[in-house]
Amino acid sequence: MDERRVRGRGGPVRWWRHGPPWPGRRADGEPAGRWPWRSTVLLAAFVLIGSGFAAHGQQDGRVALDPFARVLLVVAAGLLLWRHRRPVPVVFGTAAVTAVYLAAGHPYGPVLLTVAVACFAAVVAGHRRAAWTALGMLGAVQLLVAHWLYRWLPPSGDGPASLAQETVAATWIAVVVAVSELARVRREQWARERAERAQAARRRADEERLRIARELHDVLAHSLSVINVQAGVGLALLDSDPAQARTALTTIKSASKEALGEVRQVLDTLRAPGDAPRAPAPGLDRLPELVEQAARAGLTVEVTGRPPRLPPGTDLAAFRVVQEALTNVVRHSGSRHARVHLEQAGGVLRLTIDDDGPAVGTDAGGSGNGLAGMRERAAALGGTIEAGPRDDGGFRVLAVLPSAPGPER
């Protein structure tokens, strides 16, 4: 299927040159992929019957309908059966047959409708030049017949066309041009709107997929890191210090339970999109829980500053940033001490998470999915994330999140 690019507000989009701007239908309402038998037969019947009435009204100045004229009428209407599959040959064919019909001196009438329909189909299909060329050729033939060739063509004794006849012909051409162009513009508008809606739907789906991926990563990375550390502690102390090993197993149970709850919440959102979540999204009010979980993993966290009251989206992003940063300290830093500083001023929340290092492991430089997810969260809110090693060998994560100032908790 041929395609043509149309530039909309959101950039280049595509629309179908020989197809419908909506699924399953052409511009005239016929089902896509089918021959337009019904409309063609109805149009042929209208042309034949209407031409018969027109012949009765033009008996004095035009040649009566004969078998040859009726064959021309049927051929002109029958060509429209291919107007969607071969619009260019059809528009030239109907124009040629109509020109022969008029040159033979037969009555004016509905035969001109076949040219109008063929021209409309060609313009809507994107073949404007072919449509206007065919229409111009028919107009030129009409002018030649009406002002010069009428001396040698039937009916005998015919004179040149009057001003009224030329005005009617010019008006008919103008109407065909206007209607065809209006249909083309409207179809392109439908195509742009449909492409923009599809693009917006894909964008929303991508954003939702990224959001779910970030949520799952943050939940699982944090909880599994705690479980991994505590499992190592439990195995090491199982024989020498059973009490401490029991504490490690208790921490594993608590962390796994919390992780299962948050994963279940994300999966419930997938199963029933649009439903309200069963549990509120976590925020900085759960910062003490993060500190306690980090302590169970052997990490001491010092918090300075009081968590401010934030909008839900910013509150969740701030919580996930602290959670991911502390998880990275547990996994990739040799330090057992971290500092979290919160500061809100001028509608901006600054979150700083520091550890004293040294870095351990291959992912300690901050190039993993966790930091990428934090940056995506911040960017979605109009904020920024800076992460990297300090000059003294430690590591720092600085998050700047825009937020409306509000009373402290």
mmCIF file of C-alpha atoms in Angstrom:
data_model
loop_
_atom_site.group_PDB
_atom_site.id
_atom_site.type_symbol
_atom_site.label_atom_id
_atom_site.label_comp_id
_atom_site.label_asym_id
_atom_site.label_seq_id
_atom_site.Cartn_x
_atom_site.Cartn_y
_atom_site.Cartn_z
ATOM 1 C CA MET A 1 0.000 0.000 0.000
ATOM 2 C CA ASP A 2 1.427 3.382 -1.024
ATOM 3 C CA GLU A 3 1.960 5.930 1.725
ATOM 4 C CA ARG A 4 2.355 9.658 1.882
ATOM 5 C CA ARG A 5 3.856 11.736 4.704
ATOM 6 C CA VAL A 6 1.810 14.533 6.257
ATOM 7 C CA ARG A 7 3.405 16.859 8.802
ATOM 8 C CA GLY A 8 1.242 17.476 11.873
ATOM 9 C CA ARG A 9 1.876 19.392 15.087
ATOM 10 C CA GLY A 10 3.810 16.473 16.543
ATOM 11 C CA GLY A 11 6.117 15.969 13.518
ATOM 12 C CA PRO A 12 5.892 13.754 10.425
ATOM 13 C CA VAL A 13 3.091 11.227 10.489
ATOM 14 C CA ARG A 14 1.834 8.746 7.896
ATOM 15 C CA TRP A 15 -1.515 8.373 6.172
ATOM 16 C CA TRP A 16 -2.745 5.901 3.624
ATOM 17 C CA ARG A 17 -2.790 7.028 0.010
ATOM 18 C CA HIS A 18 -5.060 4.227 -1.228
ATOM 19 C CA GLY A 19 -6.598 3.252 2.078
ATOM 20 C CA PRO A 20 -9.071 4.656 4.582
ATOM 21 C CA PRO A 21 -8.303 7.172 7.322
ATOM 22 C CA TRP A 22 -10.209 4.905 9.678
ATOM 23 C CA PRO A 23 -10.167 1.121 9.979
ATOM 24 C CA GLY A 24 -12.311 -0.861 7.576
ATOM 25 C CA ARG A 25 -13.825 2.024 5.595
ATOM 26 C CA ARG A 26 -13.018 4.084 2.532
ATOM 27 C CA ALA A 27 -13.807 7.755 2.135
ATOM 28 C CA ASP A 28 -17.252 6.977 0.652
ATOM 29 C CA GLY A 29 -18.177 4.511 3.406
ATOM 30 C CA GLU A 30 -17.593 1.356 1.346
ATOM 31 C CA PRO A 31 -15.865 -1.486 3.226
ATOM 32 C CA ALA A 32 -12.122 -1.559 2.548
ATOM 33 C CA GLY A 33 -10.896 -4.297 0.223
ATOM 34 C CA ARG A 34 -14.280 -4.762 -1.528
ATOM 35 C CA TRP A 35 -15.470 -3.650 -4.919
ATOM 36 C CA PRO A 36 -17.959 -0.753 -4.706
ATOM 37 C CA TRP A 37 -20.689 -2.637 -6.562
ATOM 38 C CA ARG A 38 -23.625 -1.158 -4.711
ATOM 39 C CA SER A 39 -22.736 2.502 -5.170
ATOM 40 C CA THR A 40 -21.656 1.953 -8.790
ATOM 41 C CA VAL A 41 -24.913 0.212 -9.756
ATOM 42 C CA LEU A 42 -27.002 2.904 -8.064
ATOM 43 C CA LEU A 43 -25.016 5.643 -9.793
ATOM 44 C CA ALA A 44 -25.329 3.928 -13.203
ATOM 45 C CA ALA A 45 -29.102 3.644 -12.758
ATOM 46 C CA PHE A 46 -29.333 7.297 -11.759
ATOM 47 C CA VAL A 47 -27.249 8.393 -14.763
ATOM 48 C CA LEU A 48 -29.353 6.380 -17.229
ATOM 49 C CA ILE A 49 -32.695 7.453 -15.816
ATOM 50 C CA GLY A 50 -31.636 11.063 -15.305
ATOM 51 C CA SER A 51 -30.227 11.326 -18.808
ATOM 52 C CA GLY A 52 -33.542 10.099 -20.155
ATOM 53 C CA PHE A 53 -35.394 12.917 -18.388
ATOM 54 C CA ALA A 54 -32.711 15.394 -19.520
ATOM 55 C CA ALA A 55 -33.185 14.277 -23.146
ATOM 56 C CA HIS A 56 -36.912 15.104 -22.971
ATOM 57 C CA GLY A 57 -36.105 18.597 -21.776
ATOM 58 C CA GLN A 58 -33.437 19.242 -24.466
ATOM 59 C CA GLN A 59 -35.193 17.848 -27.561
ATOM 60 C CA ASP A 60 -34.842 21.051 -29.539
ATOM 61 C CA GLY A 61 -31.100 21.622 -29.093
ATOM 62 C CA ARG A 62 -29.475 18.197 -28.534
ATOM 63 C CA VAL A 63 -29.381 14.763 -30.156
ATOM 64 C CA ALA A 64 -31.798 12.234 -28.660
ATOM 65 C CA LEU A 65 -30.468 9.309 -26.671
ATOM 66 C CA ASP A 66 -29.623 6.399 -28.959
ATOM 67 C CA PRO A 67 -28.022 3.000 -28.221
ATOM 68 C CA PHE A 68 -24.546 4.475 -28.701
ATOM 69 C CA ALA A 69 -25.284 7.201 -26.127
ATOM 70 C CA ARG A 70 -26.614 4.662 -23.640
ATOM 71 C CA VAL A 71 -23.486 2.522 -24.075
ATOM 72 C CA LEU A 72 -21.342 5.591 -23.337
ATOM 73 C CA LEU A 73 -23.403 6.293 -20.203
ATOM 74 C CA VAL A 74 -23.004 2.701 -18.976
ATOM 75 C CA VAL A 75 -19.249 2.700 -19.706
ATOM 76 C CA ALA A 76 -18.735 6.018 -17.897
ATOM 77 C CA ALA A 77 -20.601 4.762 -14.842
ATOM 78 C CA GLY A 78 -19.081 1.274 -15.014
ATOM 79 C CA LEU A 79 -15.529 2.630 -14.906
ATOM 80 C CA LEU A 80 -16.260 3.885 -11.395
ATOM 81 C CA LEU A 81 -16.125 0.299 -10.200
ATOM 82 C CA TRP A 82 -12.298 0.638 -10.307
ATOM 83 C CA ARG A 83 -12.150 4.144 -8.824
ATOM 84 C CA HIS A 84 -10.459 2.978 -5.564
ATOM 85 C CA ARG A 85 -8.042 0.517 -7.135
ATOM 86 C CA ARG A 86 -7.057 2.496 -10.271
ATOM 87 C CA PRO A 87 -8.120 6.111 -9.645
ATOM 88 C CA VAL A 88 -5.893 7.691 -12.335
ATOM 89 C CA PRO A 89 -7.042 5.554 -15.312
ATOM 90 C CA VAL A 90 -10.641 5.872 -14.094
ATOM 91 C CA VAL A 91 -10.618 9.668 -13.922
ATOM 92 C CA PHE A 92 -9.072 9.950 -17.408
ATOM 93 C CA GLY A 93 -11.416 7.249 -18.748
ATOM 94 C CA THR A 94 -14.601 8.876 -17.470
ATOM 95 C CA ALA A 95 -13.433 12.266 -18.757
ATOM 96 C CA ALA A 96 -12.735 10.788 -22.221
ATOM 97 C CA VAL A 97 -16.062 8.946 -22.417
ATOM 98 C CA THR A 98 -17.921 12.063 -21.282
ATOM 99 C CA ALA A 99 -16.080 14.171 -23.861
ATOM 100 C CA VAL A 100 -17.137 11.753 -26.617
ATOM 101 C CA TYR A 101 -20.720 11.807 -25.300
ATOM 102 C CA LEU A 102 -20.876 15.621 -25.352
ATOM 103 C CA ALA A 103 -19.078 15.908 -28.717
ATOM 104 C CA ALA A 104 -21.721 13.607 -30.209
ATOM 105 C CA GLY A 105 -24.329 16.217 -29.280
ATOM 106 C CA HIS A 106 -26.158 14.183 -26.655
ATOM 107 C CA PRO A 107 -28.015 15.947 -23.843
ATOM 108 C CA TYR A 108 -26.245 17.486 -20.897
ATOM 109 C CA GLY A 109 -27.143 15.813 -17.639
ATOM 110 C CA PRO A 110 -26.051 13.294 -15.010
ATOM 111 C CA VAL A 111 -23.167 12.003 -17.168
ATOM 112 C CA LEU A 112 -21.119 14.821 -15.671
ATOM 113 C CA LEU A 113 -21.675 13.239 -12.264
ATOM 114 C CA THR A 114 -19.476 10.292 -13.247
ATOM 115 C CA VAL A 115 -16.553 12.658 -13.858
ATOM 116 C CA ALA A 116 -17.218 14.376 -10.529
ATOM 117 C CA VAL A 117 -17.160 11.067 -8.612
ATOM 118 C CA ALA A 118 -14.001 9.884 -10.404
ATOM 119 C CA CYS A 119 -12.308 13.232 -9.743
ATOM 120 C CA PHE A 120 -13.329 13.085 -6.081
ATOM 121 C CA ALA A 121 -11.891 9.562 -5.688
ATOM 122 C CA ALA A 122 -8.615 10.534 -7.375
ATOM 123 C CA VAL A 123 -8.122 13.660 -5.255
ATOM 124 C CA VAL A 124 -8.910 11.858 -2.016
ATOM 125 C CA ALA A 125 -6.475 9.097 -3.029
ATOM 126 C CA GLY A 126 -3.730 11.697 -3.465
ATOM 127 C CA HIS A 127 -3.706 12.015 -7.292
ATOM 128 C CA ARG A 128 -4.608 15.696 -7.469
ATOM 129 C CA ARG A 129 -2.576 16.462 -10.588
ATOM 130 C CA ALA A 130 -4.186 13.637 -12.546
ATOM 131 C CA ALA A 131 -7.669 14.700 -11.450
ATOM 132 C CA TRP A 132 -7.217 18.339 -12.420
ATOM 133 C CA THR A 133 -5.550 17.370 -15.707
ATOM 134 C CA ALA A 134 -8.480 15.150 -16.659
ATOM 135 C CA LEU A 135 -10.957 17.826 -15.648
ATOM 136 C CA GLY A 136 -9.010 20.446 -17.623
ATOM 137 C CA MET A 137 -8.982 18.211 -20.698
ATOM 138 C CA LEU A 138 -12.746 17.769 -20.468
ATOM 139 C CA GLY A 139 -13.199 21.532 -20.129
ATOM 140 C CA ALA A 140 -10.942 22.167 -23.133
ATOM 141 C CA VAL A 141 -12.909 19.677 -25.247
ATOM 142 C CA GLN A 142 -16.146 21.360 -24.201
ATOM 143 C CA LEU A 143 -14.812 24.786 -25.194
ATOM 144 C CA LEU A 144 -13.628 23.488 -28.585
ATOM 145 C CA VAL A 145 -16.957 21.825 -29.264
ATOM 146 C CA ALA A 146 -19.022 24.760 -28.035
ATOM 147 C CA HIS A 147 -17.149 27.489 -29.943
ATOM 148 C CA TRP A 148 -15.484 25.880 -32.959
ATOM 149 C CA LEU A 149 -16.181 22.216 -33.691
ATOM 150 C CA TYR A 150 -19.956 22.616 -33.369
ATOM 151 C CA ARG A 151 -20.080 23.445 -37.122
ATOM 152 C CA TRP A 152 -19.094 19.874 -38.029
ATOM 153 C CA LEU A 153 -20.606 17.960 -35.118
ATOM 154 C CA PRO A 154 -24.217 17.036 -34.366
ATOM 155 C CA PRO A 155 -26.798 18.383 -33.919
ATOM 156 C CA SER A 156 -26.994 20.088 -37.292
ATOM 157 C CA GLY A 157 -27.633 23.797 -37.272
ATOM 158 C CA ASP A 158 -26.280 24.174 -33.754
ATOM 159 C CA GLY A 159 -24.752 27.524 -32.755
ATOM 160 C CA PRO A 160 -22.014 28.495 -30.311
ATOM 161 C CA ALA A 161 -22.603 28.027 -26.609
ATOM 162 C CA SER A 162 -24.269 30.883 -24.770
ATOM 163 C CA LEU A 163 -22.848 32.728 -21.780
ATOM 164 C CA ALA A 164 -25.343 30.969 -19.521
ATOM 165 C CA GLN A 165 -24.095 27.545 -20.652
ATOM 166 C CA GLU A 166 -20.459 28.529 -20.082
ATOM 167 C CA THR A 167 -21.353 29.870 -16.637
ATOM 168 C CA VAL A 168 -23.043 26.589 -15.714
ATOM 169 C CA ALA A 169 -20.001 24.593 -16.899
ATOM 170 C CA ALA A 170 -17.570 26.813 -14.981
ATOM 171 C CA THR A 171 -19.715 26.587 -11.853
ATOM 172 C CA TRP A 172 -19.872 22.809 -12.142
ATOM 173 C CA ILE A 173 -16.062 22.592 -12.404
ATOM 174 C CA ALA A 174 -15.624 24.923 -9.417
ATOM 175 C CA VAL A 175 -18.002 22.846 -7.312
ATOM 176 C CA VAL A 176 -16.183 19.620 -8.174
ATOM 177 C CA VAL A 177 -12.833 21.201 -7.288
ATOM 178 C CA ALA A 178 -14.110 22.635 -4.006
ATOM 179 C CA VAL A 179 -15.815 19.438 -2.828
ATOM 180 C CA SER A 180 -12.836 17.255 -3.758
ATOM 181 C CA GLU A 181 -10.327 19.521 -2.025
ATOM 182 C CA LEU A 182 -12.539 19.773 1.053
ATOM 183 C CA ALA A 183 -12.739 15.981 1.234
ATOM 184 C CA ARG A 184 -8.957 15.683 0.812
ATOM 185 C CA VAL A 185 -8.239 18.216 3.564
ATOM 186 C CA ARG A 186 -10.728 16.562 5.893
ATOM 187 C CA ARG A 187 -9.266 13.134 5.242
ATOM 188 C CA GLU A 188 -5.740 14.360 5.963
ATOM 189 C CA GLN A 189 -7.035 15.928 9.171
ATOM 190 C CA TRP A 190 -8.605 12.594 10.180
ATOM 191 C CA ALA A 191 -5.343 10.830 9.406
ATOM 192 C CA ARG A 192 -3.298 13.314 11.465
ATOM 193 C CA GLU A 193 -5.676 13.097 14.409
ATOM 194 C CA ARG A 194 -5.680 9.298 14.274
ATOM 195 C CA ALA A 195 -1.870 9.184 14.076
ATOM 196 C CA GLU A 196 -1.568 11.654 16.968
ATOM 197 C CA ARG A 197 -3.964 9.594 19.084
ATOM 198 C CA ALA A 198 -1.996 6.432 18.323
ATOM 199 C CA GLN A 199 1.273 8.194 19.105
ATOM 200 C CA ALA A 200 -0.119 9.521 22.376
ATOM 201 C CA ALA A 201 -1.375 6.040 23.307
ATOM 202 C CA ARG A 202 2.042 4.535 22.573
ATOM 203 C CA ARG A 203 3.711 7.265 24.602
ATOM 204 C CA ARG A 204 1.408 6.634 27.558
ATOM 205 C CA ALA A 205 2.050 2.897 27.296
ATOM 206 C CA ASP A 206 5.813 3.480 27.203
ATOM 207 C CA GLU A 207 5.656 5.792 30.197
ATOM 208 C CA GLU A 208 3.566 3.289 32.145
ATOM 209 C CA ARG A 209 5.932 0.462 31.238
ATOM 210 C CA LEU A 210 8.920 2.508 32.393
ATOM 211 C CA ARG A 211 7.128 3.447 35.601
ATOM 212 C CA ILE A 212 6.362 -0.188 36.397
ATOM 213 C CA ALA A 213 9.929 -1.196 35.531
ATOM 214 C CA ARG A 214 11.287 1.459 37.889
ATOM 215 C CA GLU A 215 8.930 0.392 40.671
ATOM 216 C CA LEU A 216 9.840 -3.271 40.318
ATOM 217 C CA HIS A 217 13.538 -2.511 40.154
ATOM 218 C CA ASP A 218 13.452 -0.264 43.212
ATOM 219 C CA VAL A 219 11.427 -2.726 45.259
ATOM 220 C CA LEU A 220 13.319 -5.851 44.249
ATOM 221 C CA ALA A 221 16.821 -4.356 44.228
ATOM 222 C CA HIS A 222 16.450 -2.925 47.719
ATOM 223 C CA SER A 223 14.758 -5.949 49.278
ATOM 224 C CA LEU A 224 16.955 -8.549 47.586
ATOM 225 C CA SER A 225 20.083 -6.634 48.590
ATOM 226 C CA VAL A 226 18.967 -6.709 52.222
ATOM 227 C CA ILE A 227 18.070 -10.401 51.921
ATOM 228 C CA ASN A 228 21.415 -11.197 50.310
ATOM 229 C CA VAL A 229 23.421 -9.437 53.026
ATOM 230 C CA GLN A 230 21.415 -10.978 55.853
ATOM 231 C CA ALA A 231 21.612 -14.440 54.292
ATOM 232 C CA GLY A 232 25.388 -14.105 54.223
ATOM 233 C CA VAL A 233 25.383 -13.009 57.874
ATOM 234 C CA GLY A 234 23.125 -15.890 58.857
ATOM 235 C CA LEU A 235 25.263 -18.458 57.104
ATOM 236 C CA ALA A 236 28.427 -17.080 58.691
ATOM 237 C CA LEU A 237 26.978 -17.061 62.225
ATOM 238 C CA LEU A 238 24.764 -20.115 62.041
ATOM 239 C CA ASP A 239 27.162 -22.240 64.106
ATOM 240 C CA SER A 240 29.033 -19.647 66.174
ATOM 241 C CA ASP A 241 26.184 -17.263 67.072
ATOM 242 C CA PRO A 242 22.746 -18.835 66.551
ATOM 243 C CA ALA A 243 20.996 -15.848 68.163
ATOM 244 C CA GLN A 244 22.486 -13.401 65.632
ATOM 245 C CA ALA A 245 21.711 -15.849 62.833
ATOM 246 C CA ARG A 246 18.072 -15.895 64.013
ATOM 247 C CA THR A 247 18.034 -12.088 63.862
ATOM 248 C CA ALA A 248 19.317 -12.230 60.287
ATOM 249 C CA LEU A 249 16.609 -14.712 59.310
ATOM 250 C CA THR A 250 13.979 -12.473 60.922
ATOM 251 C CA THR A 251 15.240 -9.562 58.828
ATOM 252 C CA ILE A 252 15.054 -11.701 55.700
ATOM 253 C CA LYS A 253 11.458 -12.637 56.494
ATOM 254 C CA SER A 254 10.468 -9.010 57.096
ATOM 255 C CA ALA A 255 12.185 -7.734 53.943
ATOM 256 C CA SER A 256 10.719 -10.473 51.761
ATOM 257 C CA LYS A 257 7.234 -9.857 53.125
ATOM 258 C CA GLU A 258 7.472 -6.156 52.388
ATOM 259 C CA ALA A 259 8.821 -6.826 48.906
ATOM 260 C CA LEU A 260 5.992 -9.270 48.156
ATOM 261 C CA GLY A 261 3.443 -6.689 49.254
ATOM 262 C CA GLU A 262 4.847 -3.979 46.991
ATOM 263 C CA VAL A 263 5.239 -6.334 44.041
ATOM 264 C CA ARG A 264 1.638 -7.475 44.520
ATOM 265 C CA GLN A 265 0.530 -3.842 44.452
ATOM 266 C CA VAL A 266 2.338 -3.279 41.141
ATOM 267 C CA LEU A 267 0.836 -6.460 39.669
ATOM 268 C CA ASP A 268 -2.648 -5.438 40.817
ATOM 269 C CA THR A 269 -2.178 -2.218 38.861
ATOM 270 C CA LEU A 270 -1.317 -4.263 35.774
ATOM 271 C CA ARG A 271 -4.325 -6.551 36.141
ATOM 272 C CA ALA A 272 -6.832 -3.742 36.769
ATOM 273 C CA PRO A 273 -5.524 -0.522 35.179
ATOM 274 C CA GLY A 274 -7.309 2.587 36.376
ATOM 275 C CA ASP A 275 -8.311 1.155 39.759
ATOM 276 C CA ALA A 276 -7.188 2.960 42.872
ATOM 277 C CA PRO A 277 -4.249 1.263 44.603
ATOM 278 C CA ARG A 278 -5.131 -0.741 47.711
ATOM 279 C CA ALA A 279 -2.275 0.774 49.710
ATOM 280 C CA PRO A 280 -0.916 4.325 49.611
ATOM 281 C CA ALA A 281 2.317 4.879 47.727
ATOM 282 C CA PRO A 282 5.369 5.091 49.981
ATOM 283 C CA GLY A 283 6.829 8.499 50.800
ATOM 284 C CA LEU A 284 9.394 10.143 53.024
ATOM 285 C CA ASP A 285 7.195 9.419 56.045
ATOM 286 C CA ARG A 286 8.578 5.864 55.726
ATOM 287 C CA LEU A 287 12.160 7.077 55.918
ATOM 288 C CA PRO A 288 12.552 5.552 59.436
ATOM 289 C CA GLU A 289 11.702 2.144 57.953
ATOM 290 C CA LEU A 290 14.512 2.523 55.412
ATOM 291 C CA VAL A 291 16.899 3.455 58.200
ATOM 292 C CA GLU A 292 15.826 0.409 60.204
ATOM 293 C CA GLN A 293 16.178 -1.927 57.217
ATOM 294 C CA ALA A 294 19.616 -0.513 56.468
ATOM 295 C CA ALA A 295 20.594 -1.059 60.106
ATOM 296 C CA ARG A 296 19.578 -4.709 59.826
ATOM 297 C CA ALA A 297 21.897 -4.966 56.825
ATOM 298 C CA GLY A 298 24.749 -3.539 58.885
ATOM 299 C CA LEU A 299 24.529 0.036 57.581
ATOM 300 C CA THR A 300 24.177 2.974 59.954
ATOM 301 C CA VAL A 301 22.205 5.840 58.434
ATOM 302 C CA GLU A 302 22.260 9.371 59.821
ATOM 303 C CA VAL A 303 19.330 11.560 58.757
ATOM 304 C CA THR A 304 19.477 15.360 59.002
ATOM 305 C CA GLY A 305 16.614 17.654 58.156
ATOM 306 C CA ARG A 306 12.927 16.959 58.541
ATOM 307 C CA PRO A 307 10.875 15.372 55.746
ATOM 308 C CA PRO A 308 8.623 18.104 54.298
ATOM 309 C CA ARG A 309 5.076 17.628 53.083
ATOM 310 C CA LEU A 310 5.232 16.924 49.363
ATOM 311 C CA PRO A 311 2.856 16.131 46.498
ATOM 312 C CA PRO A 312 2.332 12.350 46.110
ATOM 313 C CA GLY A 313 4.461 12.030 42.954
ATOM 314 C CA THR A 314 7.399 13.947 44.405
ATOM 315 C CA ASP A 315 7.063 12.146 47.732
ATOM 316 C CA LEU A 316 7.270 8.735 46.032
ATOM 317 C CA ALA A 317 10.218 9.810 43.872
ATOM 318 C CA ALA A 318 12.118 11.134 46.902
ATOM 319 C CA PHE A 319 11.500 7.885 48.804
ATOM 320 C CA ARG A 320 12.703 5.758 45.870
ATOM 321 C CA VAL A 321 15.821 7.890 45.439
ATOM 322 C CA VAL A 322 16.804 7.420 49.094
ATOM 323 C CA GLN A 323 15.934 3.716 48.889
ATOM 324 C CA GLU A 324 18.034 3.145 45.769
ATOM 325 C CA ALA A 325 20.947 5.196 47.093
ATOM 326 C CA LEU A 326 21.048 3.238 50.376
ATOM 327 C CA THR A 327 20.759 -0.023 48.432
ATOM 328 C CA ASN A 328 23.783 0.978 46.354
ATOM 329 C CA VAL A 329 25.731 1.755 49.536
ATOM 330 C CA VAL A 330 24.942 -1.718 50.896
ATOM 331 C CA ARG A 331 25.881 -3.429 47.624
ATOM 332 C CA HIS A 332 28.735 -1.348 46.242
ATOM 333 C CA SER A 333 30.423 0.476 49.106
ATOM 334 C CA GLY A 334 32.820 -0.674 51.772
ATOM 335 C CA SER A 335 31.452 1.989 54.126
ATOM 336 C CA ARG A 336 29.059 0.965 56.871
ATOM 337 C CA HIS A 337 27.897 4.524 57.454
ATOM 338 C CA ALA A 338 25.723 6.773 55.268
ATOM 339 C CA ARG A 339 24.251 10.239 55.644
ATOM 340 C CA VAL A 340 20.918 11.484 54.305
ATOM 341 C CA HIS A 341 20.289 15.219 54.277
ATOM 342 C CA LEU A 342 16.936 16.807 53.376
ATOM 343 C CA GLU A 343 16.557 20.494 52.629
ATOM 344 C CA GLN A 344 13.618 22.368 51.176
ATOM 345 C CA ALA A 345 13.875 25.999 50.085
ATOM 346 C CA GLY A 346 12.143 28.049 47.423
ATOM 347 C CA GLY A 347 9.878 25.222 46.316
ATOM 348 C CA VAL A 348 12.834 22.879 45.688
ATOM 349 C CA LEU A 349 13.700 19.755 47.666
ATOM 350 C CA ARG A 350 17.401 18.823 47.824
ATOM 351 C CA LEU A 351 18.187 15.252 48.818
ATOM 352 C CA THR A 352 21.821 14.369 49.488
ATOM 353 C CA ILE A 353 22.957 10.806 50.253
ATOM 354 C CA ASP A 354 26.663 10.359 51.091
ATOM 355 C CA ASP A 355 28.880 7.456 52.053
ATOM 356 C CA ASP A 356 32.589 7.423 52.822
ATOM 357 C CA GLY A 357 33.532 4.545 50.548
ATOM 358 C CA PRO A 358 35.668 2.925 49.337
ATOM 359 C CA ALA A 359 33.766 1.598 46.314
ATOM 360 C CA VAL A 360 33.689 -2.167 45.823
ATOM 361 C CA GLY A 361 32.428 -4.247 42.903
ATOM 362 C CA THR A 362 32.281 -3.485 39.186
ATOM 363 C CA ASP A 363 29.045 -1.435 39.312
ATOM 364 C CA ALA A 364 30.197 1.011 41.925
ATOM 365 C CA GLY A 365 30.542 3.877 39.500
ATOM 366 C CA GLY A 366 26.834 4.516 39.194
ATOM 367 C CA SER A 367 26.103 3.227 35.679
ATOM 368 C CA GLY A 368 23.469 0.626 36.540
ATOM 369 C CA ASN A 369 19.711 0.579 36.022
ATOM 370 C CA GLY A 370 19.057 1.957 39.484
ATOM 371 C CA LEU A 371 20.648 5.340 38.854
ATOM 372 C CA ALA A 372 19.073 5.470 35.390
ATOM 373 C CA GLY A 373 15.688 4.879 37.011
ATOM 374 C CA MET A 374 16.344 7.635 39.550
ATOM 375 C CA ARG A 375 17.217 10.065 36.780
ATOM 376 C CA GLU A 376 14.037 9.139 34.892
ATOM 377 C CA ARG A 377 11.941 9.741 37.992
ATOM 378 C CA ALA A 378 13.530 13.129 38.567
ATOM 379 C CA ALA A 379 13.248 14.142 34.905
ATOM 380 C CA ALA A 380 9.540 13.238 34.865
ATOM 381 C CA LEU A 381 9.008 15.773 37.674
ATOM 382 C CA GLY A 382 11.279 18.403 36.163
ATOM 383 C CA GLY A 383 14.149 17.673 38.555
ATOM 384 C CA THR A 384 17.712 16.415 38.268
ATOM 385 C CA ILE A 385 19.931 13.692 39.726
ATOM 386 C CA GLU A 386 23.690 13.964 40.107
ATOM 387 C CA ALA A 387 25.649 10.904 41.211
ATOM 388 C CA GLY A 388 29.363 10.268 41.333
ATOM 389 C CA PRO A 389 32.456 9.757 43.480
ATOM 390 C CA ARG A 390 33.648 12.464 45.838
ATOM 391 C CA ASP A 391 37.211 13.731 45.983
ATOM 392 C CA ASP A 392 37.761 12.049 49.361
ATOM 393 C CA GLY A 393 36.886 8.604 47.997
ATOM 394 C CA GLY A 394 33.221 8.489 49.003
ATOM 395 C CA PHE A 395 30.142 8.577 46.797
ATOM 396 C CA ARG A 396 27.360 11.167 46.634
ATOM 397 C CA VAL A 397 23.852 11.185 45.189
ATOM 398 C CA LEU A 398 22.256 14.637 44.920
ATOM 399 C CA ALA A 399 18.592 14.874 43.898
ATOM 400 C CA VAL A 400 16.898 18.204 43.203
ATOM 401 C CA LEU A 401 13.124 17.812 42.961
ATOM 402 C CA PRO A 402 10.717 20.734 42.442
ATOM 403 C CA SER A 403 7.950 20.842 45.044
ATOM 404 C CA ALA A 404 5.491 23.356 46.388
ATOM 405 C CA PRO A 405 6.557 24.523 49.868
ATOM 406 C CA GLY A 406 4.312 23.253 52.629
ATOM 407 C CA PRO A 407 4.225 22.758 56.374
ATOM 408 C CA GLU A 408 6.575 20.188 57.835
ATOM 409 C CA ARG A 409 5.318 16.835 58.999
#
